[in-house]
């Protein structure tokens, strides 16, 4: 059985980007995170200690999103590293960070990166 914990479309206002304006004014971002984690014991036990606490997972993402970076790739890498460090039982991770309405003169919903 494959089991996953996920956060979907978590929104942040953060200061990532290479343009000075992005670092000063900031931008809105959406983060999707899915972690493969063996919580089969929680299916049977109904105990929170047998799973990955998604509130704590959110706090990891929030902490890393608050740390400005030039590249979203760098932010995603920090999030992945923190998840695997704090939850070594995790098997895999998918993360998508989207900069909503990026400053590039185009009419688009967002642009971003994905890591698996």
CSV table of N, CA and C in Angstrom, one decimal:
chain,number,residue,atom,x,y,z
A,1,UNK,N,0.8,-1.2,0.0
A,1,UNK,CA,0.0,0.0,0.0
A,1,UNK,C,0.9,1.2,0.0
A,2,UNK,N,0.6,2.2,-0.9
A,2,UNK,CA,1.3,3.5,-0.9
A,2,UNK,C,0.4,4.5,-0.2
A,3,UNK,N,1.0,5.2,0.7
A,3,UNK,CA,0.3,6.2,1.5
A,3,UNK,C,0.9,7.5,1.5
A,4,UNK,N,0.1,8.6,1.4
A,4,UNK,CA,0.6,9.9,1.2
A,4,UNK,C,-0.1,10.9,2.2
A,5,UNK,N,0.7,11.9,2.6
A,5,UNK,CA,0.1,13.1,3.3
A,5,UNK,C,0.3,14.2,2.3
A,6,UNK,N,-0.7,15.1,2.2
A,6,UNK,CA,-0.5,16.2,1.3
A,6,UNK,C,-1.0,17.5,1.8
A,7,UNK,N,-0.5,18.6,1.3
A,7,UNK,CA,-1.0,20.0,1.5
A,7,UNK,C,-1.3,20.5,0.1
A,8,UNK,N,-2.5,21.1,-0.1
A,8,UNK,CA,-2.8,21.5,-1.5
A,8,UNK,C,-3.1,23.0,-1.5
A,9,UNK,N,-2.4,23.7,-2.4
A,9,UNK,CA,-2.6,25.1,-2.7
A,9,UNK,C,-2.5,25.9,-1.4
A,10,UNK,N,-1.5,25.7,-0.7
A,10,UNK,CA,-1.2,26.6,0.5
A,10,UNK,C,-0.7,27.9,0.0
A,11,UNK,N,-1.3,29.0,0.4
A,11,UNK,CA,-0.9,30.3,-0.1
A,11,UNK,C,0.0,31.1,0.9
A,12,UNK,N,1.0,31.7,0.3
A,12,UNK,CA,1.9,32.6,1.1
A,12,UNK,C,2.2,33.9,0.3
A,13,UNK,N,2.5,34.9,1.0
A,13,UNK,CA,3.1,36.1,0.5
A,13,UNK,C,4.5,36.0,0.9
A,14,UNK,N,5.4,36.0,-0.1
A,14,UNK,CA,6.8,35.8,0.2
A,14,UNK,C,7.7,36.7,-0.7
A,15,UNK,N,9.0,36.7,-0.5
A,15,UNK,CA,9.9,37.6,-1.2
A,15,UNK,C,11.0,36.9,-2.0
A,16,UNK,N,10.5,36.0,-2.8
A,16,UNK,CA,11.5,35.2,-3.6
A,16,UNK,C,11.5,35.9,-5.0
A,17,UNK,N,12.7,35.8,-5.6
A,17,UNK,CA,12.9,36.4,-7.0
A,17,UNK,C,14.2,37.1,-7.2
A,18,UNK,N,14.6,37.2,-8.4
A,18,UNK,CA,15.8,37.9,-8.7
A,18,UNK,C,15.7,39.4,-8.9
A,19,UNK,N,14.5,39.9,-9.2
A,19,UNK,CA,14.3,41.3,-9.4
A,19,UNK,C,14.2,42.0,-8.1
A,20,UNK,N,14.8,43.2,-8.0
A,20,UNK,CA,14.7,44.0,-6.7
A,20,UNK,C,13.3,44.2,-6.2
A,21,UNK,N,12.4,44.4,-7.1
A,21,UNK,CA,11.0,44.7,-6.8
A,21,UNK,C,10.4,43.4,-6.1
A,22,UNK,N,10.7,42.2,-6.6
A,22,UNK,CA,10.2,41.0,-6.0
A,22,UNK,C,10.7,40.8,-4.5
A,23,UNK,N,11.9,41.3,-4.3
A,23,UNK,CA,12.5,41.2,-2.9
A,23,UNK,C,11.9,42.3,-2.0
A,24,UNK,N,11.4,43.4,-2.6
A,24,UNK,CA,10.9,44.5,-1.8
A,24,UNK,C,9.4,44.4,-1.5
A,25,UNK,N,8.6,44.2,-2.6
A,25,UNK,CA,7.2,44.1,-2.5
A,25,UNK,C,6.7,42.7,-2.2
A,26,UNK,N,7.4,41.7,-2.8
A,26,UNK,CA,7.0,40.4,-2.6
A,26,UNK,C,5.9,39.9,-3.6
A,27,UNK,N,5.5,38.7,-3.5
A,27,UNK,CA,4.5,38.2,-4.5
A,27,UNK,C,3.7,37.1,-3.7
A,28,UNK,N,2.7,36.7,-4.4
A,28,UNK,CA,1.9,35.6,-3.8
A,28,UNK,C,2.3,34.3,-4.5
A,29,UNK,N,2.3,33.2,-3.7
A,29,UNK,CA,2.7,31.9,-4.1
A,29,UNK,C,1.7,30.9,-3.6
A,30,UNK,N,1.6,29.8,-4.3
A,30,UNK,CA,0.9,28.6,-3.9
A,30,UNK,C,1.8,27.4,-3.9
A,31,UNK,N,1.7,26.6,-2.9
A,31,UNK,CA,2.5,25.5,-2.7
A,31,UNK,C,1.7,24.2,-2.6
A,32,UNK,N,2.0,23.2,-3.4
A,32,UNK,CA,1.4,21.9,-3.3
A,32,UNK,C,2.6,20.9,-2.8
A,33,UNK,N,2.3,20.1,-1.8
A,33,UNK,CA,3.3,19.2,-1.3
A,33,UNK,C,2.6,17.9,-1.0
A,34,UNK,N,3.2,16.8,-1.5
A,34,UNK,CA,2.8,15.4,-1.3
A,34,UNK,C,4.0,14.6,-0.8
A,35,UNK,N,3.8,14.0,0.3
A,35,UNK,CA,4.9,13.2,0.9
A,35,UNK,C,4.4,11.7,1.0
A,36,UNK,N,5.2,10.8,0.4
A,36,UNK,CA,4.9,9.4,0.6
A,36,UNK,C,5.4,9.0,2.0
A,37,UNK,N,4.5,8.6,2.8
A,37,UNK,CA,4.9,8.3,4.2
A,37,UNK,C,4.1,7.1,4.7
A,38,UNK,N,4.8,6.1,5.3
A,38,UNK,CA,4.1,4.9,5.7
A,38,UNK,C,3.2,5.0,7.0
A,39,UNK,N,2.0,5.4,6.7
A,39,UNK,CA,1.1,5.6,7.9
A,39,UNK,C,0.1,4.4,8.0
A,40,UNK,N,0.4,3.3,7.5
A,40,UNK,CA,-0.5,2.1,7.6
A,40,UNK,C,-0.9,1.8,9.0
A,41,UNK,N,0.1,2.0,10.0
A,41,UNK,CA,-0.2,1.8,11.4
A,41,UNK,C,-1.4,2.7,11.8
A,42,UNK,N,-1.4,4.0,11.4
A,42,UNK,CA,-2.4,4.9,11.8
A,42,UNK,C,-3.8,4.5,11.2
A,43,UNK,N,-3.8,3.8,10.1
A,43,UNK,CA,-5.1,3.3,9.5
A,43,UNK,C,-5.7,2.3,10.5
A,44,UNK,N,-4.9,1.6,11.2
A,44,UNK,CA,-5.4,0.6,12.1
A,44,UNK,C,-5.6,1.1,13.6
A,45,UNK,N,-4.6,2.0,14.0
A,45,UNK,CA,-4.6,2.4,15.4
A,45,UNK,C,-5.4,3.7,15.7
A,46,UNK,N,-5.6,4.5,14.7
A,46,UNK,CA,-6.3,5.8,14.9
A,46,UNK,C,-5.5,6.7,15.9
A,47,UNK,N,-4.2,6.6,15.9
A,47,UNK,CA,-3.3,7.4,16.8
A,47,UNK,C,-2.5,8.3,15.9
A,48,UNK,N,-2.4,9.6,16.3
A,48,UNK,CA,-1.7,10.6,15.6
A,48,UNK,C,-0.2,10.3,15.6
A,49,UNK,N,0.3,9.7,16.6
A,49,UNK,CA,1.8,9.4,16.6
A,49,UNK,C,2.2,8.3,15.5
A,50,UNK,N,1.2,7.7,14.9
A,50,UNK,CA,1.5,6.7,13.9
A,50,UNK,C,1.4,7.3,12.5
A,51,UNK,N,1.4,8.6,12.4
A,51,UNK,CA,1.3,9.2,11.1
A,51,UNK,C,2.2,10.5,11.1
A,52,UNK,N,2.3,11.1,9.9
A,52,UNK,CA,3.0,12.4,9.8
A,52,UNK,C,2.0,13.5,10.0
A,53,UNK,N,2.3,14.4,11.0
A,53,UNK,CA,1.4,15.4,11.3
A,53,UNK,C,1.4,16.5,10.3
A,54,UNK,N,0.3,16.7,9.5
A,54,UNK,CA,0.3,17.7,8.4
A,54,UNK,C,0.4,19.1,8.9
A,55,UNK,N,0.0,19.4,10.2
A,55,UNK,CA,0.2,20.7,10.7
A,55,UNK,C,1.7,21.0,10.8
A,56,UNK,N,2.5,20.0,11.2
A,56,UNK,CA,3.9,20.2,11.3
A,56,UNK,C,4.5,20.3,9.9
A,57,UNK,N,4.0,19.6,9.0
A,57,UNK,CA,4.5,19.7,7.6
A,57,UNK,C,4.2,21.1,7.1
A,58,UNK,N,3.1,21.7,7.4
A,58,UNK,CA,2.8,23.1,7.0
A,58,UNK,C,3.8,24.0,7.6
A,59,UNK,N,4.1,23.8,8.9
A,59,UNK,CA,5.1,24.7,9.5
A,59,UNK,C,6.5,24.6,8.9
A,60,UNK,N,6.9,23.5,8.4
A,60,UNK,CA,8.1,23.4,7.6
A,60,UNK,C,8.1,24.2,6.4
A,61,UNK,N,7.0,24.1,5.6
A,61,UNK,CA,6.8,24.9,4.4
A,61,UNK,C,6.8,26.4,4.7
A,62,UNK,N,6.0,26.7,5.7
A,62,UNK,CA,5.9,28.1,6.1
A,62,UNK,C,7.3,28.7,6.5
A,63,UNK,N,8.1,28.0,7.2
A,63,UNK,CA,9.4,28.4,7.6
A,63,UNK,C,10.3,28.7,6.4
A,64,UNK,N,10.3,27.7,5.5
A,64,UNK,CA,11.1,27.9,4.3
A,64,UNK,C,10.6,28.9,3.3
A,65,UNK,N,9.3,29.1,3.2
A,65,UNK,CA,8.8,30.2,2.4
A,65,UNK,C,9.1,31.6,2.9
A,66,UNK,N,9.3,31.7,4.2
A,66,UNK,CA,9.6,33.0,4.9
A,66,UNK,C,11.1,33.4,4.7
A,67,UNK,N,11.9,32.5,4.2
A,67,UNK,CA,13.3,32.7,4.0
A,67,UNK,C,13.5,33.1,2.5
A,68,UNK,N,13.7,34.4,2.2
A,68,UNK,CA,13.8,34.8,0.7
A,68,UNK,C,15.0,34.1,0.0
A,69,UNK,N,14.7,33.8,-1.3
A,69,UNK,CA,15.7,33.2,-2.2
A,69,UNK,C,15.5,33.7,-3.5
A,70,UNK,N,16.6,33.7,-4.3
A,70,UNK,CA,16.5,34.1,-5.7
A,70,UNK,C,15.6,33.2,-6.5
A,71,UNK,N,15.8,31.9,-6.3
A,71,UNK,CA,15.1,30.8,-7.1
A,71,UNK,C,14.1,30.0,-6.3
A,72,UNK,N,13.0,29.7,-7.0
A,72,UNK,CA,12.1,28.8,-6.3
A,72,UNK,C,12.6,27.4,-6.2
A,73,UNK,N,13.5,27.0,-7.1
A,73,UNK,CA,14.2,25.7,-7.1
A,73,UNK,C,14.9,25.6,-5.7
A,74,UNK,N,15.5,26.6,-5.3
A,74,UNK,CA,16.3,26.6,-4.0
A,74,UNK,C,15.3,26.5,-2.8
A,75,UNK,N,14.2,27.2,-2.9
A,75,UNK,CA,13.2,27.1,-1.8
A,75,UNK,C,12.6,25.6,-1.8
A,76,UNK,N,12.3,25.1,-2.9
A,76,UNK,CA,11.8,23.7,-2.9
A,76,UNK,C,12.8,22.7,-2.4
A,77,UNK,N,14.1,22.9,-2.8
A,77,UNK,CA,15.1,22.0,-2.3
A,77,UNK,C,15.3,22.1,-0.7
A,78,UNK,N,15.1,23.3,-0.2
A,78,UNK,CA,15.2,23.4,1.3
A,78,UNK,C,14.0,22.7,1.9
A,79,UNK,N,12.8,22.9,1.3
A,79,UNK,CA,11.6,22.2,1.9
A,79,UNK,C,11.8,20.7,1.9
A,80,UNK,N,12.2,20.2,0.7
A,80,UNK,CA,12.4,18.7,0.6
A,80,UNK,C,13.5,18.2,1.6
A,81,UNK,N,14.6,19.0,1.7
A,81,UNK,CA,15.6,18.6,2.7
A,81,UNK,C,15.1,18.6,4.1
A,82,UNK,N,14.3,19.6,4.5
A,82,UNK,CA,13.8,19.6,5.8
A,82,UNK,C,12.8,18.5,6.1
A,83,UNK,N,12.0,18.2,5.1
A,83,UNK,CA,11.0,17.1,5.3
A,83,UNK,C,11.7,15.8,5.5
A,84,UNK,N,12.7,15.5,4.7
A,84,UNK,CA,13.4,14.2,4.8
A,84,UNK,C,14.2,14.2,6.1
A,85,UNK,N,14.8,15.3,6.5
A,85,UNK,CA,15.5,15.4,7.7
A,85,UNK,C,14.6,15.1,8.9
A,86,UNK,N,13.5,15.8,9.0
A,86,UNK,CA,12.6,15.7,10.1
A,86,UNK,C,11.7,14.4,10.1
A,87,UNK,N,11.5,13.8,8.9
A,87,UNK,CA,10.7,12.6,8.7
A,87,UNK,C,11.5,11.6,7.9
A,88,UNK,N,12.6,11.0,8.4
A,88,UNK,CA,13.4,10.1,7.6
A,88,UNK,C,12.6,8.9,7.1
A,89,UNK,N,11.5,8.6,7.6
A,89,UNK,CA,10.7,7.5,7.2
A,89,UNK,C,10.0,7.8,5.8
A,90,UNK,N,10.0,9.0,5.4
A,90,UNK,CA,9.4,9.4,4.1
A,90,UNK,C,10.1,8.7,3.0
A,91,UNK,N,9.3,8.3,2.0
A,91,UNK,CA,9.9,7.5,0.9
A,91,UNK,C,10.1,8.4,-0.3
A,92,UNK,N,9.2,9.4,-0.5
A,92,UNK,CA,9.3,10.3,-1.7
A,92,UNK,C,8.6,11.6,-1.4
A,93,UNK,N,8.8,12.5,-2.3
A,93,UNK,CA,8.1,13.8,-2.1
A,93,UNK,C,7.9,14.5,-3.4
A,94,UNK,N,6.7,15.1,-3.6
A,94,UNK,CA,6.4,15.9,-4.8
A,94,UNK,C,6.1,17.3,-4.2
A,95,UNK,N,6.8,18.3,-4.8
A,95,UNK,CA,6.5,19.7,-4.4
A,95,UNK,C,6.3,20.5,-5.7
A,96,UNK,N,5.4,21.4,-5.7
A,96,UNK,CA,5.1,22.4,-6.7
A,96,UNK,C,5.0,23.7,-6.1
A,97,UNK,N,5.8,24.7,-6.5
A,97,UNK,CA,5.7,26.0,-6.0
A,97,UNK,C,5.3,26.9,-7.2
A,98,UNK,N,4.2,27.6,-7.1
A,98,UNK,CA,3.8,28.5,-8.2
A,98,UNK,C,3.8,29.9,-7.8
A,99,UNK,N,4.5,30.8,-8.5
A,99,UNK,CA,4.4,32.2,-8.3
A,99,UNK,C,3.2,32.7,-9.1
A,100,UNK,N,2.2,33.2,-8.3
A,100,UNK,CA,0.9,33.7,-8.9
A,100,UNK,C,1.1,35.0,-9.5
A,101,UNK,N,0.7,35.2,-10.7
A,101,UNK,CA,0.8,36.5,-11.5
A,101,UNK,C,2.2,37.0,-11.5
A,102,UNK,N,3.2,36.2,-12.0
A,102,UNK,CA,4.6,36.7,-12.0
A,102,UNK,C,4.8,37.9,-12.9
A,103,UNK,N,5.8,38.8,-12.5
A,103,UNK,CA,6.0,40.0,-13.2
A,103,UNK,C,6.8,39.8,-14.5
A,104,UNK,N,6.1,39.3,-15.5
A,104,UNK,CA,6.8,39.0,-16.8
A,104,UNK,C,6.0,39.6,-18.0
A,105,UNK,N,5.0,40.4,-17.7
A,105,UNK,CA,4.3,41.0,-18.8
A,105,UNK,C,3.4,40.1,-19.6
A,106,UNK,N,2.9,39.0,-19.0
A,106,UNK,CA,2.1,38.0,-19.7
A,106,UNK,C,0.8,37.8,-18.8
A,107,UNK,N,-0.3,37.5,-19.5
A,107,UNK,CA,-1.5,37.2,-18.8
A,107,UNK,C,-1.6,35.7,-18.5
A,108,UNK,N,-1.1,35.3,-17.3
A,108,UNK,CA,-1.1,33.9,-16.9
A,108,UNK,C,-1.4,33.8,-15.5
A,109,UNK,N,-1.9,32.7,-15.1
A,109,UNK,CA,-2.2,32.4,-13.7
A,109,UNK,C,-1.0,32.3,-12.8
A,110,UNK,N,0.0,31.7,-13.3
A,110,UNK,CA,1.2,31.5,-12.5
A,110,UNK,C,2.3,30.8,-13.3
A,111,UNK,N,3.5,30.8,-12.7
A,111,UNK,CA,4.7,30.1,-13.2
A,111,UNK,C,5.4,29.5,-12.1
A,112,UNK,N,6.1,28.4,-12.2
A,112,UNK,CA,6.7,27.8,-11.1
A,112,UNK,C,7.6,26.6,-11.4
A,113,UNK,N,7.8,25.8,-10.4
A,113,UNK,CA,8.7,24.6,-10.5
A,113,UNK,C,8.0,23.5,-9.8
A,114,UNK,N,8.5,22.3,-10.2
A,114,UNK,CA,8.1,21.0,-9.6
A,114,UNK,C,9.3,20.2,-9.3
A,115,UNK,N,9.3,19.5,-8.2
A,115,UNK,CA,10.4,18.5,-7.9
A,115,UNK,C,9.7,17.2,-7.4
A,116,UNK,N,10.3,16.1,-7.9
A,116,UNK,CA,9.9,14.8,-7.4
A,116,UNK,C,11.2,14.1,-6.9
